[in-house]
Amino acid sequence: MAQATRKNSRTTAVTAPHHHGLREGALFVLGAIAIYMLLSLVTYSNDDPGWSYSTSPDHVANAGGFVGAWLASVLLHLFGYFAYLFPILIAYGGWLSYRGWPESESPFALRRYLFTGTGFVLTILAGDGIAALHFGLGHDLHPTDSGPGGILGSVLSTSLIAPFSFIGTTLFLLALFMTGVTLATGLSWFALMDRVGAATMSLAGRLQDLIGQWREQQSVRELRQQRSEAVREEQELKKTRVPPRIEPVIRQIE
């Protein structure tokens, strides 16, 4: 038994640095991919070669080069503005890989990754549908011709409006969006509302205290001004008064 425990301790001592190195490597690689994807999306240009436009690959304005131009074109045409969530997801995956899961939760690690991926998919789908429904008026502001919600959002919104109407589709997509964000990030909307409410009440209390302090300062200033005016009036009255010794003489003359 003692030899077995020694062997186990040695193997864990040897494999632990390797696991840590693999986690760091995954963080660096996924972080670089996320930065590259974000730069490609930000520097997208319609003049670059892409999914819907072909030109010479010698003159590419995209910071990611020819591959970055194609990647940005595909993502922006398909997903619209929500294409910017892909770099965030990749960076988040790198952070999860670096942090690792505790040994007690290792059987549930795959389930958590599955929940995160499902939540991300729901967030993308519902977000694209909502963007296509409610932000279609800003179509000219989007760099591509597919609109803010992309091709996926336009197809999803148009297919749901007929059976559920505009309001029903909005409510359904909003519920899916909130569910997807919860699954992807573990965010509790009720806890968020409680925190926002508490922060609002705290801010309102601070503002009320500041207003009260300002009113007190104003009242103190008014009192000081009134006192200074009263002192000035008394000084002026003292200057204009006749001395008491001269009063009998003035009476005799009168």
Coordinates of N, CA and C in Angstrom, one line a residue:
M1 N 0.8 -1.2 0.0 CA 0.0 0.0 0.0 C 0.9 1.3 0.0
A2 N 1.9 1.2 0.8 CA 2.8 2.4 0.8 C 3.5 2.6 -0.5
Q3 N 3.9 1.5 -1.2 CA 4.5 1.7 -2.5 C 3.5 2.2 -3.5
A4 N 2.2 1.8 -3.4 CA 1.2 2.3 -4.3 C 0.9 3.8 -4.2
T5 N 0.9 4.2 -2.9 CA 0.7 5.6 -2.6 C 1.8 6.4 -3.1
R6 N 3.1 5.9 -3.0 CA 4.2 6.6 -3.5 C 4.2 6.8 -5.0
K7 N 3.8 5.7 -5.6 CA 3.7 5.7 -7.1 C 2.6 6.7 -7.6
N8 N 1.5 6.7 -6.9 CA 0.4 7.7 -7.2 C 0.9 9.1 -7.0
S9 N 1.6 9.4 -5.9 CA 2.1 10.7 -5.6 C 3.1 11.2 -6.7
R10 N 4.0 10.2 -7.1 CA 4.9 10.6 -8.1 C 4.3 10.8 -9.5
T11 N 3.3 10.0 -9.8 CA 2.6 10.2 -11.1 C 1.9 11.5 -11.1
T12 N 1.2 11.8 -10.0 CA 0.5 13.1 -10.0 C 1.4 14.3 -10.0
A13 N 2.6 14.1 -9.3 CA 3.6 15.2 -9.3 C 4.2 15.4 -10.7
V14 N 4.3 14.3 -11.5 CA 4.9 14.5 -12.8 C 3.8 15.0 -13.8
T15 N 2.6 14.5 -13.7 CA 1.6 14.9 -14.7 C 1.0 16.3 -14.4
A16 N 1.1 16.8 -13.1 CA 0.5 18.1 -12.8 C 1.1 19.2 -13.6
P17 N 2.4 19.3 -13.7 CA 3.0 20.4 -14.5 C 2.6 20.3 -16.0
H18 N 2.5 19.0 -16.5 CA 2.1 18.9 -17.9 C 0.7 19.4 -18.1
H19 N -0.2 19.0 -17.2 CA -1.6 19.5 -17.4 C -1.6 21.0 -17.3
H20 N -0.8 21.6 -16.4 CA -0.8 23.1 -16.3 C -0.3 23.7 -17.6
G21 N 0.8 23.1 -18.1 CA 1.3 23.6 -19.4 C 0.3 23.5 -20.5
L22 N -0.4 22.4 -20.6 CA -1.4 22.2 -21.6 C -2.5 23.3 -21.5
R23 N -2.9 23.6 -20.2 CA -3.9 24.6 -20.0 C -3.4 26.0 -20.4
E24 N -2.2 26.3 -20.1 CA -1.6 27.6 -20.5 C -1.5 27.7 -22.1
G25 N -1.1 26.5 -22.7 CA -1.0 26.5 -24.2 C -2.4 26.7 -24.8
A26 N -3.4 26.1 -24.3 CA -4.8 26.3 -24.8 C -5.2 27.7 -24.6
L27 N -4.9 28.3 -23.5 CA -5.2 29.7 -23.3 C -4.6 30.6 -24.3
F28 N -3.3 30.4 -24.6 CA -2.6 31.3 -25.5 C -3.1 31.1 -26.9
V29 N -3.3 29.8 -27.3 CA -3.8 29.6 -28.7 C -5.2 30.1 -28.9
L30 N -6.1 29.8 -28.0 CA -7.5 30.3 -28.2 C -7.5 31.8 -28.0
G31 N -6.7 32.4 -27.2 CA -6.7 33.9 -27.1 C -6.2 34.5 -28.3
A32 N -5.2 33.9 -29.0 CA -4.7 34.4 -30.2 C -5.7 34.3 -31.3
I33 N -6.4 33.2 -31.4 CA -7.5 33.0 -32.4 C -8.6 34.0 -32.1
A34 N -9.0 34.3 -30.9 CA -10.0 35.3 -30.6 C -9.6 36.7 -31.0
I35 N -8.4 37.1 -30.8 CA -7.9 38.4 -31.2 C -7.8 38.5 -32.7
Y36 N -7.4 37.4 -33.4 CA -7.3 37.4 -34.8 C -8.7 37.6 -35.4
M37 N -9.7 36.8 -34.9 CA -11.0 36.9 -35.4 C -11.7 38.3 -35.1
L38 N -11.4 38.8 -34.0 CA -11.9 40.2 -33.7 C -11.4 41.2 -34.6
L39 N -10.1 41.2 -34.9 CA -9.4 42.1 -35.8 C -10.0 41.9 -37.2
S40 N -10.2 40.7 -37.6 CA -10.8 40.5 -38.9 C -12.2 41.0 -39.1
L41 N -13.0 40.9 -38.0 CA -14.4 41.4 -38.1 C -14.4 42.9 -38.0
V42 N -13.5 43.5 -37.2 CA -13.5 45.0 -37.1 C -13.0 45.6 -38.4
T43 N -12.0 45.0 -39.1 CA -11.5 45.6 -40.3 C -12.1 45.1 -41.6
Y44 N -13.3 44.6 -41.5 CA -14.0 44.1 -42.7 C -14.3 45.2 -43.7
S45 N -14.1 44.8 -44.9 CA -14.4 45.8 -46.0 C -15.1 45.0 -47.2
N46 N -16.0 45.7 -47.8 CA -16.8 45.1 -48.9 C -15.9 44.9 -50.1
D47 N -14.8 45.7 -50.2 CA -13.9 45.6 -51.3 C -13.0 44.4 -51.3
D48 N -12.9 43.7 -50.1 CA -12.0 42.6 -49.9 C -12.7 41.3 -50.5
P49 N -11.9 40.3 -50.9 CA -12.5 39.1 -51.4 C -13.2 38.4 -50.2
G50 N -14.4 37.9 -50.5 CA -15.2 37.2 -49.5 C -16.2 36.3 -50.0
W51 N -17.2 36.0 -49.2 CA -18.2 35.0 -49.6 C -19.1 35.5 -50.7
S52 N -19.4 36.8 -50.7 CA -20.4 37.3 -51.7 C -19.7 38.3 -52.7
Y53 N -18.4 38.4 -52.6 CA -17.7 39.3 -53.5 C -16.3 38.8 -53.8
S54 N -15.9 38.6 -55.0 CA -14.6 38.1 -55.4 C -13.8 39.2 -56.0
T55 N -12.5 39.3 -55.6 CA -11.6 40.2 -56.2 C -10.2 39.7 -56.1
S56 N -9.2 40.4 -56.5 CA -7.9 39.9 -56.4 C -7.4 39.9 -55.0
P57 N -6.8 38.8 -54.6 CA -6.3 38.7 -53.2 C -5.0 39.4 -52.9
D58 N -4.5 40.1 -54.0 CA -3.3 40.9 -53.8 C -3.5 42.2 -52.9
H59 N -4.7 42.8 -53.0 CA -5.0 44.0 -52.3 C -6.1 43.7 -51.3
V60 N -5.7 43.4 -50.1 CA -6.7 43.1 -49.1 C -6.5 44.1 -47.9
A61 N -7.6 44.8 -47.6 CA -7.5 45.8 -46.5 C -7.7 45.2 -45.2
N62 N -8.2 44.0 -45.1 CA -8.5 43.4 -43.8 C -7.2 43.1 -43.1
A63 N -7.2 43.3 -41.7 CA -6.0 43.1 -40.9 C -5.7 41.6 -40.8
G64 N -6.6 40.7 -41.1 CA -6.4 39.3 -41.0 C -6.0 38.7 -42.3
G65 N -5.8 39.5 -43.4 CA -5.4 39.0 -44.6 C -6.5 38.4 -45.4
F66 N -6.2 37.5 -46.4 CA -7.2 36.9 -47.2 C -8.1 36.0 -46.4
V67 N -7.5 35.2 -45.5 CA -8.3 34.3 -44.6 C -9.2 35.1 -43.7
G68 N -8.7 36.2 -43.1 CA -9.5 37.0 -42.3 C -10.7 37.7 -43.0
A69 N -10.4 38.1 -44.2 CA -11.5 38.7 -45.0 C -12.6 37.7 -45.3
W70 N -12.2 36.5 -45.7 CA -13.2 35.5 -45.9 C -14.0 35.1 -44.6
L71 N -13.3 35.0 -43.5 CA -13.9 34.6 -42.3 C -14.9 35.7 -41.8
A72 N -14.5 37.0 -41.9 CA -15.4 38.1 -41.5 C -16.6 38.2 -42.4
S73 N -16.4 37.9 -43.7 CA -17.5 38.0 -44.7 C -18.5 36.9 -44.3
V74 N -18.1 35.7 -44.1 CA -19.0 34.6 -43.8 C -19.8 34.8 -42.5
L75 N -19.0 35.2 -41.4 CA -19.7 35.4 -40.1 C -20.6 36.6 -40.2
L76 N -20.2 37.7 -40.8 CA -21.1 38.9 -40.8 C -22.3 38.7 -41.7
H77 N -22.2 38.0 -42.8 CA -23.4 37.7 -43.6 C -24.3 36.7 -42.9
L78 N -23.8 35.7 -42.2 CA -24.7 34.7 -41.6 C -25.3 35.2 -40.3
F79 N -24.5 35.9 -39.5 CA -24.9 36.2 -38.1 C -25.1 37.7 -37.8
G80 N -24.7 38.6 -38.7 CA -24.9 40.0 -38.5 C -24.0 40.5 -37.4
Y81 N -24.5 41.4 -36.6 CA -23.8 41.9 -35.5 C -23.4 40.9 -34.4
F82 N -24.1 39.8 -34.3 CA -23.8 38.8 -33.3 C -22.6 37.9 -33.7
A83 N -22.0 38.2 -34.9 CA -20.8 37.6 -35.2 C -19.6 37.9 -34.2
Y84 N -19.8 39.1 -33.6 CA -18.7 39.5 -32.6 C -18.8 38.7 -31.3
L85 N -19.8 37.9 -31.2 CA -19.8 37.0 -30.0 C -18.8 35.8 -30.1
F86 N -18.5 35.4 -31.4 CA -17.6 34.3 -31.6 C -16.2 34.5 -30.9
P87 N -15.6 35.7 -31.1 CA -14.3 35.9 -30.4 C -14.5 35.8 -28.9
I88 N -15.6 36.3 -28.4 CA -15.8 36.3 -26.9 C -15.9 34.8 -26.5
L89 N -16.7 34.0 -27.3 CA -16.8 32.6 -26.9 C -15.5 31.9 -26.9
I90 N -14.7 32.1 -27.9 CA -13.4 31.5 -28.0 C -12.5 31.9 -26.8
A91 N -12.5 33.2 -26.5 CA -11.7 33.6 -25.4 C -12.2 33.0 -24.1
Y92 N -13.5 33.0 -23.9 CA -14.1 32.4 -22.7 C -13.7 30.9 -22.6
G93 N -13.7 30.2 -23.8 CA -13.3 28.8 -23.8 C -11.9 28.6 -23.4
G94 N -11.0 29.5 -23.8 CA -9.6 29.5 -23.4 C -9.4 29.7 -21.9
W95 N -10.2 30.6 -21.4 CA -10.1 30.9 -19.9 C -10.6 29.7 -19.1
L96 N -11.7 29.0 -19.6 CA -12.2 27.8 -18.9 C -11.2 26.7 -19.0
S97 N -10.5 26.6 -20.1 CA -9.5 25.5 -20.3 C -8.3 25.8 -19.4
Y98 N -7.9 27.1 -19.2 CA -6.8 27.4 -18.3 C -7.2 27.2 -16.9
R99 N -8.4 27.6 -16.5 CA -8.8 27.5 -15.1 C -9.0 26.0 -14.7
G100 N -9.5 25.2 -15.7 CA -9.7 23.8 -15.4 C -10.8 23.6 -14.4
W101 N -11.3 22.4 -14.3 CA -12.4 22.0 -13.4 C -11.8 21.2 -12.2
P102 N -12.3 21.4 -11.0 CA -11.8 20.6 -9.9 C -12.1 19.1 -10.1
E103 N -11.2 18.3 -9.4 CA -11.3 16.9 -9.6 C -12.7 16.4 -9.2
S104 N -13.3 17.0 -8.2 CA -14.6 16.6 -7.7 C -15.7 16.8 -8.7
E105 N -15.5 17.8 -9.7 CA -16.5 18.1 -10.6 C -16.1 17.7 -12.0
S106 N -15.0 16.8 -12.1 CA -14.6 16.4 -13.5 C -15.6 15.6 -14.2
P107 N -16.5 14.8 -13.6 CA -17.5 14.1 -14.4 C -18.6 15.1 -15.0
F108 N -18.7 16.2 -14.4 CA -19.7 17.2 -14.8 C -19.1 18.2 -15.7
A109 N -17.8 18.1 -16.1 CA -17.2 19.2 -16.9 C -17.8 19.1 -18.3
L110 N -17.9 17.9 -18.9 CA -18.5 17.8 -20.2 C -19.9 18.4 -20.2
R111 N -20.7 18.1 -19.2 CA -22.0 18.7 -19.1 C -22.0 20.2 -19.1
R112 N -21.1 20.8 -18.4 CA -21.0 22.2 -18.3 C -20.6 22.8 -19.7
Y113 N -19.7 22.2 -20.3 CA -19.3 22.6 -21.7 C -20.5 22.5 -22.6
L114 N -21.3 21.4 -22.5 CA -22.5 21.3 -23.3 C -23.5 22.3 -23.0
F115 N -23.7 22.7 -21.8 CA -24.7 23.7 -21.4 C -24.2 25.1 -22.0
T116 N -22.9 25.3 -21.9 CA -22.3 26.6 -22.4 C -22.5 26.7 -23.9
G117 N -22.2 25.6 -24.6 CA -22.4 25.6 -26.1 C -23.8 25.8 -26.5
T118 N -24.7 25.1 -25.8 CA -26.2 25.2 -26.1 C -26.7 26.6 -25.8
G119 N -26.2 27.2 -24.7 CA -26.6 28.6 -24.4 C -26.1 29.6 -25.5
F120 N -24.9 29.3 -25.9 CA -24.3 30.2 -27.0 C -25.1 30.1 -28.3
V121 N -25.5 28.9 -28.6 CA -26.3 28.7 -29.9 C -27.6 29.4 -29.7
L122 N -28.3 29.2 -28.6 CA -29.6 29.9 -28.4 C -29.5 31.4 -28.4
T123 N -28.4 31.9 -27.8 CA -28.2 33.4 -27.8 C -28.0 33.9 -29.2
I124 N -27.2 33.2 -30.0 CA -27.0 33.6 -31.4 C -28.3 33.6 -32.2
L125 N -29.0 32.5 -32.1 CA -30.2 32.4 -32.9 C -31.3 33.4 -32.5
A126 N -31.5 33.5 -31.2 CA -32.5 34.5 -30.7 C -32.1 35.9 -30.9
G127 N -30.8 36.2 -30.7 CA -30.3 37.5 -30.9 C -30.4 38.0 -32.4
D128 N -30.1 37.1 -33.3 CA -30.2 37.4 -34.7 C -31.6 37.6 -35.1
G129 N -32.6 36.8 -34.6 CA -34.0 37.1 -34.9 C -34.5 38.4 -34.3
I130 N -34.1 38.7 -33.1 CA -34.5 40.0 -32.5 C -33.9 41.2 -33.3
A131 N -32.7 41.1 -33.7 CA -32.0 42.1 -34.5 C -32.7 42.3 -35.8
A132 N -33.0 41.2 -36.5 CA -33.7 41.3 -37.8 C -35.1 41.9 -37.6
L133 N -35.8 41.6 -36.5 CA -37.1 42.2 -36.3 C -37.1 43.7 -36.0
H134 N -36.3 44.0 -35.0 CA -36.4 45.4 -34.4 C -35.3 46.3 -34.9
F135 N -34.3 45.9 -35.5 CA -33.2 46.8 -35.9 C -33.0 46.7 -37.4
G136 N -34.0 46.3 -38.1 CA -33.9 46.2 -39.6 C -33.9 47.6 -40.2
L137 N -34.3 48.6 -39.5 CA -34.3 50.0 -40.0 C -32.9 50.5 -40.1
G138 N -32.0 50.0 -39.3 CA -30.6 50.4 -39.4 C -29.8 49.5 -40.4
H139 N -30.4 49.1 -41.4 CA -29.8 48.2 -42.4 C -28.6 48.8 -43.1
D140 N -28.7 50.2 -43.3 CA -27.6 50.9 -44.0 C -26.4 51.0 -43.2
L141 N -26.5 50.8 -41.8 CA -25.4 51.0 -41.0 C -24.6 49.7 -40.9
H142 N -25.1 48.6 -41.3 CA -24.4 47.3 -41.3 C -23.5 47.2 -42.5
P143 N -22.3 46.6 -42.3 CA -21.3 46.6 -43.4 C -21.7 45.7 -44.5
T144 N -22.5 44.7 -44.3 CA -22.9 43.8 -45.3 C -24.4 44.0 -45.8
D145 N -24.8 43.3 -46.8 CA -26.1 43.4 -47.3 C -27.2 42.5 -46.6
S146 N -26.8 41.8 -45.6 CA -27.7 40.8 -44.9 C -28.4 41.4 -43.8
G147 N -28.1 42.6 -43.4 CA -28.8 43.3 -42.3 C -28.2 43.0 -40.9
P148 N -28.7 43.6 -39.8 CA -28.1 43.5 -38.5 C -28.2 42.0 -38.0
G149 N -29.2 41.3 -38.4 CA -29.4 39.9 -37.9 C -28.8 38.9 -38.8
G150 N -28.3 39.3 -39.9 CA -27.7 38.4 -40.8 C -28.8 37.5 -41.6
I151 N -28.3 36.6 -42.4 CA -29.2 35.7 -43.1 C -30.0 34.8 -42.2
L152 N -29.3 34.4 -41.2 CA -29.9 33.5 -40.2 C -31.1 34.2 -39.5
G153 N -30.8 35.4 -39.1 CA -31.9 36.2 -38.4 C -33.1 36.5 -39.2
S154 N -32.8 36.9 -40.5 CA -33.9 37.2 -41.4 C -34.8 35.9 -41.7
V155 N -34.1 34.8 -41.9 CA -34.9 33.6 -42.1 C -35.7 33.1 -40.9
L156 N -35.1 33.2 -39.8 CA -35.7 32.8 -38.5 C -36.9 33.7 -38.2
S157 N -36.7 35.0 -38.3 CA -37.8 35.9 -38.0 C -39.0 35.8 -39.0
T158 N -38.7 35.7 -40.3 CA -39.8 35.6 -41.2 C -40.5 34.3 -41.1
S159 N -39.9 33.2 -40.7 CA -40.5 32.0 -40.6 C -41.4 31.9 -39.3
L160 N -41.1 32.7 -38.3 CA -41.9 32.7 -37.1 C -43.0 33.7 -37.0
I161 N -42.9 34.8 -37.8 CA -43.9 35.8 -37.8 C -45.3 35.3 -38.2
A162 N -45.3 34.4 -39.3 CA -46.6 33.9 -39.8 C -47.4 33.2 -38.8
P163 N -46.8 32.2 -38.0 CA -47.6 31.4 -37.1 C -47.8 32.2 -35.7
F164 N -46.8 33.0 -35.3 CA -46.8 33.6 -34.0 C -47.1 35.1 -33.9
S165 N -47.2 35.7 -35.0 CA -47.3 37.2 -35.2 C -46.0 37.9 -34.7
F166 N -46.0 39.2 -34.9 CA -44.8 40.0 -34.6 C -44.6 40.0 -33.1
I167 N -45.6 40.3 -32.3 CA -45.4 40.3 -30.8 C -45.1 39.0 -30.2
G168 N -45.8 37.9 -30.7 CA -45.5 36.6 -30.2 C -44.1 36.1 -30.5
T169 N -43.6 36.4 -31.7 CA -42.2 36.1 -32.1 C -41.2 36.8 -31.3
T170 N -41.5 38.1 -31.0 CA -40.6 38.9 -30.2 C -40.5 38.3 -28.8
L171 N -41.6 38.0 -28.2 CA -41.6 37.4 -26.8 C -40.9 36.0 -26.8
F172 N -41.2 35.2 -27.8 CA -40.5 33.9 -27.9 C -39.0 34.0 -28.0
L173 N -38.6 34.9 -28.9 CA -37.1 35.1 -29.1 C -36.5 35.7 -27.9
L174 N -37.2 36.6 -27.3 CA -36.6 37.2 -26.1 C -36.4 36.2 -24.9
A175 N -37.4 35.3 -24.8 CA -37.3 34.2 -23.8 C -36.1 33.3 -24.1
L176 N -36.0 33.0 -25.4 CA -34.8 32.1 -25.8 C -33.5 32.8 -25.6
F177 N -33.5 34.1 -25.9 CA -32.3 34.9 -25.7 C -31.8 34.9 -24.2
M178 N -32.8 35.2 -23.3 CA -32.5 35.2 -21.9 C -32.1 33.8 -21.4
T179 N -32.7 32.8 -21.9 CA -32.3 31.4 -21.5 C -30.9 31.1 -22.0
G180 N -30.6 31.5 -23.2 CA -29.3 31.2 -23.8 C -28.2 31.9 -23.0
V181 N -28.4 33.1 -22.6 CA -27.4 33.9 -21.8 C -27.2 33.2 -20.5
T182 N -28.3 32.7 -19.9 CA -28.2 32.0 -18.6 C -27.4 30.7 -18.7
L183 N -27.7 30.0 -19.7 CA -27.0 28.7 -19.9 C -25.5 28.9 -20.3
A184 N -25.2 30.0 -21.0 CA -23.9 30.2 -21.5 C -23.0 30.8 -20.4
T185 N -23.5 31.7 -19.6 CA -22.7 32.4 -18.6 C -23.0 32.1 -17.2
G186 N -24.2 31.4 -16.9 CA -24.6 31.1 -15.6 C -25.2 32.3 -14.9
L187 N -25.6 33.3 -15.7 CA -26.1 34.5 -15.1 C -27.6 34.3 -14.7
S188 N -27.9 34.8 -13.5 CA -29.3 34.7 -13.0 C -29.9 36.1 -13.2
W189 N -31.0 36.1 -14.0 CA -31.6 37.4 -14.3 C -32.3 38.0 -13.0
F190 N -32.8 37.1 -12.2 CA -33.4 37.6 -10.9 C -32.4 38.2 -10.0
A191 N -31.2 37.5 -9.9 CA -30.1 38.1 -9.1 C -29.6 39.4 -9.7
L192 N -29.6 39.5 -11.0 CA -29.2 40.7 -11.7 C -30.2 41.8 -11.4
M193 N -31.5 41.5 -11.4 CA -32.5 42.5 -11.1 C -32.4 43.0 -9.6
D194 N -32.1 42.0 -8.7 CA -31.9 42.4 -7.3 C -30.7 43.3 -7.2
R195 N -29.6 43.0 -7.9 CA -28.4 43.9 -7.7 C -28.7 45.2 -8.3
V196 N -29.4 45.3 -9.5 CA -29.7 46.5 -10.1 C -30.6 47.4 -9.2
G197 N -31.6 46.7 -8.6 CA -32.5 47.4 -7.7 C -31.8 47.9 -6.5
A198 N -30.9 47.1 -5.9 CA -30.1 47.6 -4.8 C -29.2 48.7 -5.1
A199 N -28.5 48.6 -6.3 CA -27.7 49.7 -6.7 C -28.5 51.0 -7.0
T200 N -29.7 50.8 -7.5 CA -30.5 52.0 -7.8 C -31.0 52.7 -6.5
M201 N -31.4 51.8 -5.5 CA -31.8 52.4 -4.2 C -30.6 53.0 -3.5
S202 N -29.4 52.4 -3.6 CA -28.3 53.0 -3.0 C -27.9 54.3 -3.6
L203 N -28.0 54.4 -5.0 CA -27.7 55.6 -5.7 C -28.7 56.7 -5.4
A204 N -30.0 56.3 -5.3 CA -31.0 57.3 -4.9 C -30.8 57.8 -3.5
G205 N -30.4 56.9 -2.5 CA -30.1 57.4 -1.2 C -28.9 58.4 -1.1
R206 N -27.9 58.1 -1.9 CA -26.7 59.0 -2.0 C -27.1 60.3 -2.6
L207 N -27.9 60.3 -3.6 CA -28.3 61.5 -4.2 C -29.2 62.3 -3.3
Q208 N -30.1 61.6 -2.5 CA -30.9 62.3 -1.5 C -30.0 63.0 -0.4
D209 N -29.0 62.2 0.0 CA -28.1 62.8 1.0 C -27.3 64.0 0.5
L210 N -26.9 63.9 -0.8 CA -26.2 65.0 -1.4 C -27.1 66.2 -1.5
I211 N -28.3 66.0 -1.9 CA -29.3 67.1 -2.0 C -29.5 67.7 -0.7
G212 N -29.7 66.9 0.4 CA -29.8 67.4 1.7 C -28.7 68.2 2.2
Q213 N -27.4 67.7 1.9 CA -26.3 68.4 2.3 C -26.2 69.8 1.6
W214 N -26.5 69.8 0.3 CA -26.5 71.0 -0.5 C -27.5 72.0 0.1
R215 N -28.7 71.5 0.4 CA -29.7 72.4 1.0 C -29.2 73.0 2.3
E216 N -28.6 72.2 3.2 CA -28.1 72.7 4.4 C -27.0 73.7 4.2
Q217 N -26.1 73.5 3.2 CA -25.1 74.5 2.9 C -25.7 75.8 2.4
Q218 N -26.7 75.6 1.6 CA -27.4 76.8 1.1 C -28.1 77.6 2.2
S219 N -28.7 76.9 3.2 CA -29.4 77.6 4.3 C -28.3 78.2 5.2
V220 N -27.2 77.6 5.4 CA -26.1 78.2 6.2 C -25.6 79.4 5.5
R221 N -25.4 79.4 4.2 CA -24.9 80.5 3.5 C -25.9 81.7 3.6
E222 N -27.2 81.4 3.5 CA -28.2 82.4 3.6 C -28.2 83.1 5.0
L223 N -28.1 82.2 6.0 CA -28.0 82.8 7.4 C -26.8 83.6 7.6
R224 N -25.7 83.2 7.1 CA -24.5 84.0 7.2 C -24.6 85.3 6.4
Q225 N -25.2 85.3 5.3 CA -25.5 86.5 4.5 C -26.4 87.4 5.2
Q226 N -27.5 86.9 5.8 CA -28.4 87.7 6.6 C -27.7 88.4 7.8
R227 N -26.9 87.6 8.5 CA -26.2 88.1 9.6 C -25.2 89.2 9.2
S228 N -24.5 89.0 8.1 CA -23.6 90.0 7.6 C -24.3 91.3 7.2
E229 N -25.5 91.1 6.6 CA -26.3 92.3 6.2 C -26.8 93.0 7.5
A230 N -27.2 92.3 8.5 CA -27.7 92.9 9.7 C -26.5 93.7 10.4
V231 N -25.3 93.1 10.4 CA -24.2 93.8 11.0 C -23.8 95.0 10.3
R232 N -23.9 95.0 9.0 CA -23.7 96.2 8.2 C -24.7 97.3 8.5
E233 N -26.0 96.9 8.6 CA -27.0 97.9 8.9 C -26.8 98.5 10.2
E234 N -26.4 97.7 11.2 CA -26.1 98.2 12.5 C -25.0 99.2 12.5
Q235 N -23.9 98.8 11.8 CA -22.8 99.7 11.7 C -23.2 101.1 11.0
E236 N -24.0 101.0 10.0 CA -24.4 102.2 9.3 C -25.3 103.1 10.2
L237 N -26.2 102.4 11.0 CA -27.0 103.2 12.0 C -26.1 103.8 13.0
K238 N -25.1 103.2 13.5 CA -24.2 103.7 14.5 C -23.5 105.0 13.9
K239 N -23.2 104.9 12.6 CA -22.5 106.0 12.0 C -23.4 107.2 11.9
T240 N -24.7 107.0 11.6 CA -25.6 108.1 11.4 C -26.2 108.6 12.7
R241 N -26.1 108.0 13.8 CA -26.7 108.4 15.1 C -25.9 109.7 15.6
V242 N -26.7 110.5 16.3 CA -26.1 111.7 17.0 C -25.6 111.3 18.3
P243 N -24.4 111.8 18.7 CA -23.9 111.4 20.1 C -24.8 111.9 21.1
P244 N -25.0 111.3 22.3 CA -25.9 111.7 23.4 C -25.6 113.0 24.0
R245 N -24.3 113.5 24.0 CA -23.9 114.8 24.6 C -24.5 116.0 23.7
I246 N -24.6 115.8 22.4 CA -25.0 116.8 21.5 C -26.5 117.0 21.5
E247 N -27.3 116.0 21.9 CA -28.7 116.0 21.8 C -29.3 117.2 22.6
P248 N -29.0 117.5 23.8 CA -29.6 118.6 24.6 C -29.3 120.0 23.9
V249 N -28.1 120.1 23.3 CA -27.8 121.4 22.6 C -28.7 121.5 21.4
I250 N -28.9 120.5 20.7 CA -29.8 120.5 19.5 C -31.2 120.9 19.9
R251 N -31.7 120.4 21.0 CA -33.0 120.7 21.5 C -33.2 122.2 21.9
Q252 N -32.2 122.8 22.5 CA -32.2 124.2 22.9 C -32.2 125.1 21.6
I253 N -31.5 124.7 20.7 CA -31.5 125.5 19.4 C -32.8 125.4 18.7
E254 N -33.4 124.2 18.8 CA -34.7 124.1 18.1 C -35.8 124.9 18.9

